[in-house]
Amino acid sequence: ANGGLNARSMLRNGDPSKPGPMGAVLQYREDLSLATLESRFETAVFESPLIHFFYVQGGEGTIDSGPGSRSHKLRNGVGILVGPNVKHRFSNSGEGQLSMIMLSWRDNDGMTAPGEIQTVDTLTKPFGTNRAHWVHMAKGMFNNSNGINTTMSAIYFPPMSYGGPHAHAEGVEEIWVKV
């Protein structure tokens, strides 16, 4: 299903207000997984009907659309957006495991997701000028201008700070992953 990536699901689609299978709490997304690729391995060129967001949390490699296509370098801090039915392939060029957070979803509220692989390197991108949730600082990666119905950001929590509990309106799902 993922071309050879090892995916371990953390959260899945379900109803957070009704007890169900463990981890089935995502109302508007399909799956949140840890996706890995072993050293010197490469996936098949594959495509999916889902939209995928990846955040590299360790390792190094590349993503492309197959032989002869543009290649994007991957390392810690790179965000990747792959629209539905976009061919892609991961290669691990490092000595260690390529490790990524992977979020997938189907319903994009009528927006047209990208028809190509998009990447952003959060280690070279400056912090935004607006705060993110109280005292946190954000590096925006992808949002509506990229054709998706959500915002993806790398958030920095200053020492001795926290994000307070808060509610959202119907239709909003906030997912935070510590990397």
GROMACS .gro file of C-alpha atoms in nm:
model
  179
    1ALA     CA    1   0.000   0.000   0.000
    2ASN     CA    2   0.292   0.236   0.068
    3GLY     CA    3   0.534   0.105  -0.193
    4GLY     CA    4   0.745  -0.070   0.068
    5LEU     CA    5   0.749   0.184   0.352
    6ASN     CA    6   0.699   0.021   0.690
    7ALA     CA    7   0.404   0.205   0.845
    8ARG     CA    8   0.298   0.171   1.208
    9SER     CA    9  -0.034   0.339   1.270
   10MET     CA   10  -0.064   0.562   1.577
   11LEU     CA   11  -0.409   0.713   1.517
   12ARG     CA   12  -0.683   0.608   1.273
   13ASN     CA   13  -1.014   0.733   1.143
   14GLY     CA   14  -1.300   0.696   1.391
   15ASP     CA   15  -1.530   0.884   1.624
   16PRO     CA   16  -1.350   1.040   1.922
   17SER     CA   17  -1.679   1.077   2.112
   18LYS     CA   18  -1.768   0.705   2.092
   19PRO     CA   19  -1.545   0.428   2.225
   20GLY     CA   20  -1.415   0.206   1.948
   21PRO     CA   21  -1.094   0.040   1.836
   22MET     CA   22  -0.777   0.172   1.999
   23GLY     CA   23  -0.647   0.484   1.824
   24ALA     CA   24  -0.964   0.533   1.613
   25VAL     CA   25  -1.009   0.903   1.699
   26LEU     CA   26  -0.945   1.097   1.377
   27GLN     CA   27  -1.268   1.245   1.242
   28TYR     CA   28  -1.133   1.412   0.927
   29ARG     CA   29  -0.813   1.223   0.850
   30GLU     CA   30  -0.754   0.859   0.761
   31ASP     CA   31  -0.433   0.770   0.942
   32LEU     CA   32  -0.135   0.907   1.135
   33SER     CA   33   0.161   0.666   1.119
   34LEU     CA   34   0.531   0.633   1.175
   35ALA     CA   35   0.672   0.542   0.831
   36THR     CA   36   1.024   0.400   0.804
   37LEU     CA   37   1.258   0.277   0.534
   38GLU     CA   38   1.568   0.078   0.615
   39SER     CA   39   1.921   0.185   0.524
   40ARG     CA   40   2.002   0.167   0.152
   41PHE     CA   41   1.647   0.052   0.067
   42GLU     CA   42   1.418   0.201  -0.195
   43THR     CA   43   1.040   0.176  -0.234
   44ALA     CA   44   0.864   0.094  -0.556
   45VAL     CA   45   0.720   0.385  -0.752
   46PHE     CA   46   0.365   0.401  -0.618
   47GLU     CA   47   0.058   0.619  -0.604
   48SER     CA   48  -0.239   0.639  -0.371
   49PRO     CA   49  -0.587   0.791  -0.390
   50LEU     CA   50  -0.508   0.966  -0.060
   51ILE     CA   51  -0.328   1.294   0.012
   52HIS     CA   52  -0.008   1.232   0.210
   53PHE     CA   53   0.196   1.461   0.429
   54PHE     CA   54   0.533   1.336   0.557
   55TYR     CA   55   0.768   1.497   0.807
   56VAL     CA   56   1.121   1.357   0.817
   57GLN     CA   57   1.233   1.311   1.176
   58GLY     CA   58   1.551   1.118   1.107
   59GLY     CA   59   1.774   0.976   0.835
   60GLU     CA   60   1.847   1.095   0.485
   61GLY     CA   61   1.741   1.008   0.136
   62THR     CA   62   1.535   1.130  -0.158
   63ILE     CA   63   1.182   1.132  -0.294
   64ASP     CA   64   1.105   1.143  -0.666
   65SER     CA   65   0.835   1.034  -0.914
   66GLY     CA   66   1.044   0.758  -1.068
   67PRO     CA   67   1.348   0.721  -1.294
   68GLY     CA   68   1.447   1.045  -1.470
   69SER     CA   69   1.222   1.269  -1.258
   70ARG     CA   70   1.318   1.558  -1.031
   71SER     CA   71   1.460   1.436  -0.701
   72HIS     CA   72   1.406   1.609  -0.364
   73LYS     CA   73   1.663   1.563  -0.085
   74LEU     CA   74   1.528   1.440   0.248
   75ARG     CA   75   1.675   1.491   0.594
   76ASN     CA   76   1.555   1.577   0.940
   77GLY     CA   77   1.314   1.871   0.922
   78VAL     CA   78   1.187   1.829   0.564
   79GLY     CA   79   0.811   1.834   0.508
   80ILE     CA   80   0.667   1.658   0.203
   81LEU     CA   81   0.323   1.695   0.044
   82VAL     CA   82   0.205   1.438  -0.211
   83GLY     CA   83  -0.136   1.480  -0.374
   84PRO     CA   84  -0.367   1.193  -0.465
   85ASN     CA   85  -0.254   0.969  -0.750
   86VAL     CA   86   0.088   1.138  -0.769
   87LYS     CA   87   0.357   0.879  -0.835
   88HIS     CA   88   0.636   0.880  -0.581
   89ARG     CA   89   0.928   0.673  -0.458
   90PHE     CA   90   1.144   0.701  -0.147
   91SER     CA   91   1.515   0.609  -0.138
   92ASN     CA   92   1.720   0.586   0.180
   93SER     CA   93   2.080   0.689   0.105
   94GLY     CA   94   2.194   0.691   0.468
   95GLU     CA   95   2.344   0.440   0.707
   96GLY     CA   96   2.045   0.462   0.944
   97GLN     CA   97   1.672   0.428   0.911
   98LEU     CA   98   1.473   0.698   0.726
   99SER     CA   99   1.196   0.784   0.973
  100MET     CA  100   0.893   1.000   0.893
  101ILE     CA  101   0.561   1.097   1.044
  102MET     CA  102   0.293   1.024   0.779
  103LEU     CA  103  -0.057   1.175   0.779
  104SER     CA  104  -0.307   1.070   0.513
  105TRP     CA  105  -0.656   1.190   0.425
  106ARG     CA  106  -0.915   1.165   0.151
  107ASP     CA  107  -1.170   1.446   0.193
  108ASN     CA  108  -1.011   1.776   0.089
  109ASP     CA  109  -1.327   1.991   0.105
  110GLY     CA  110  -1.335   2.034  -0.273
  111MET     CA  111  -0.984   2.182  -0.292
  112THR     CA  112  -0.748   2.060  -0.565
  113ALA     CA  113  -0.444   1.899  -0.406
  114PRO     CA  114  -0.105   1.936  -0.573
  115GLY     CA  115  -0.034   1.731  -0.886
  116GLU     CA  116   0.336   1.706  -0.800
  117ILE     CA  117   0.560   1.639  -0.502
  118GLN     CA  118   0.618   1.949  -0.288
  119THR     CA  119   0.884   1.982  -0.017
  120VAL     CA  120   0.992   2.243   0.237
  121ASP     CA  121   1.301   2.239   0.459
  122THR     CA  122   1.208   2.371   0.803
  123LEU     CA  123   1.574   2.388   0.911
  124THR     CA  124   1.647   2.661   0.654
  125LYS     CA  125   1.308   2.836   0.670
  126PRO     CA  126   1.278   3.128   0.914
  127PHE     CA  127   1.017   3.138   1.189
  128GLY     CA  128   0.695   3.314   1.094
  129THR     CA  129   0.614   3.658   1.232
  130ASN     CA  130   0.297   3.542   1.411
  131ARG     CA  131   0.292   3.336   1.726
  132ALA     CA  132   0.144   2.988   1.707
  133HIS     CA  133  -0.089   2.911   1.998
  134TRP     CA  134   0.013   3.148   2.275
  135VAL     CA  135   0.394   3.149   2.307
  136HIS     CA  136   0.503   2.895   2.046
  137MET     CA  137   0.691   2.984   1.730
  138ALA     CA  138   0.598   2.829   1.394
  139LYS     CA  139   0.755   2.751   1.061
  140GLY     CA  140   0.470   2.712   0.816
  141MET     CA  141   0.504   2.430   0.565
  142PHE     CA  142   0.179   2.379   0.372
  143ASN     CA  143  -0.170   2.532   0.377
  144ASN     CA  144  -0.466   2.628   0.157
  145SER     CA  145  -0.234   2.798  -0.095
  146ASN     CA  146  -0.081   2.453  -0.157
  147GLY     CA  147  -0.424   2.307  -0.236
  148ILE     CA  148  -0.496   2.135   0.096
  149ASN     CA  149  -0.773   2.197   0.349
  150THR     CA  150  -0.540   2.218   0.648
  151THR     CA  151  -0.228   2.390   0.776
  152MET     CA  152   0.096   2.201   0.839
  153SER     CA  153   0.357   2.371   1.056
  154ALA     CA  154   0.666   2.284   1.256
  155ILE     CA  155   0.608   2.434   1.601
  156TYR     CA  156   0.879   2.522   1.853
  157PHE     CA  157   0.788   2.510   2.222
  158PRO     CA  158   1.014   2.741   2.424
  159PRO     CA  159   1.149   2.592   2.750
  160MET     CA  160   0.907   2.593   3.044
  161SER     CA  161   0.601   2.653   2.822
  162TYR     CA  162   0.298   2.451   2.721
  163GLY     CA  163  -0.007   2.473   2.498
  164GLY     CA  164  -0.321   2.517   2.702
  165PRO     CA  165  -0.634   2.310   2.640
  166HIS     CA  166  -0.877   2.470   2.400
  167ALA     CA  167  -1.178   2.380   2.186
  168HIS     CA  168  -1.236   2.397   1.813
  169ALA     CA  169  -1.549   2.434   1.604
  170GLU     CA  170  -1.701   2.140   1.420
  171GLY     CA  171  -1.490   2.049   1.117
  172VAL     CA  172  -1.155   2.138   1.277
  173GLU     CA  173  -0.915   1.865   1.384
  174GLU     CA  174  -0.584   1.954   1.544
  175ILE     CA  175  -0.311   1.690   1.556
  176TRP     CA  176   0.018   1.751   1.740
  177VAL     CA  177   0.313   1.510   1.720
  178LYS     CA  178   0.633   1.559   1.919
  179VAL     CA  179   0.946   1.480   1.715
   0.00000   0.00000   0.00000
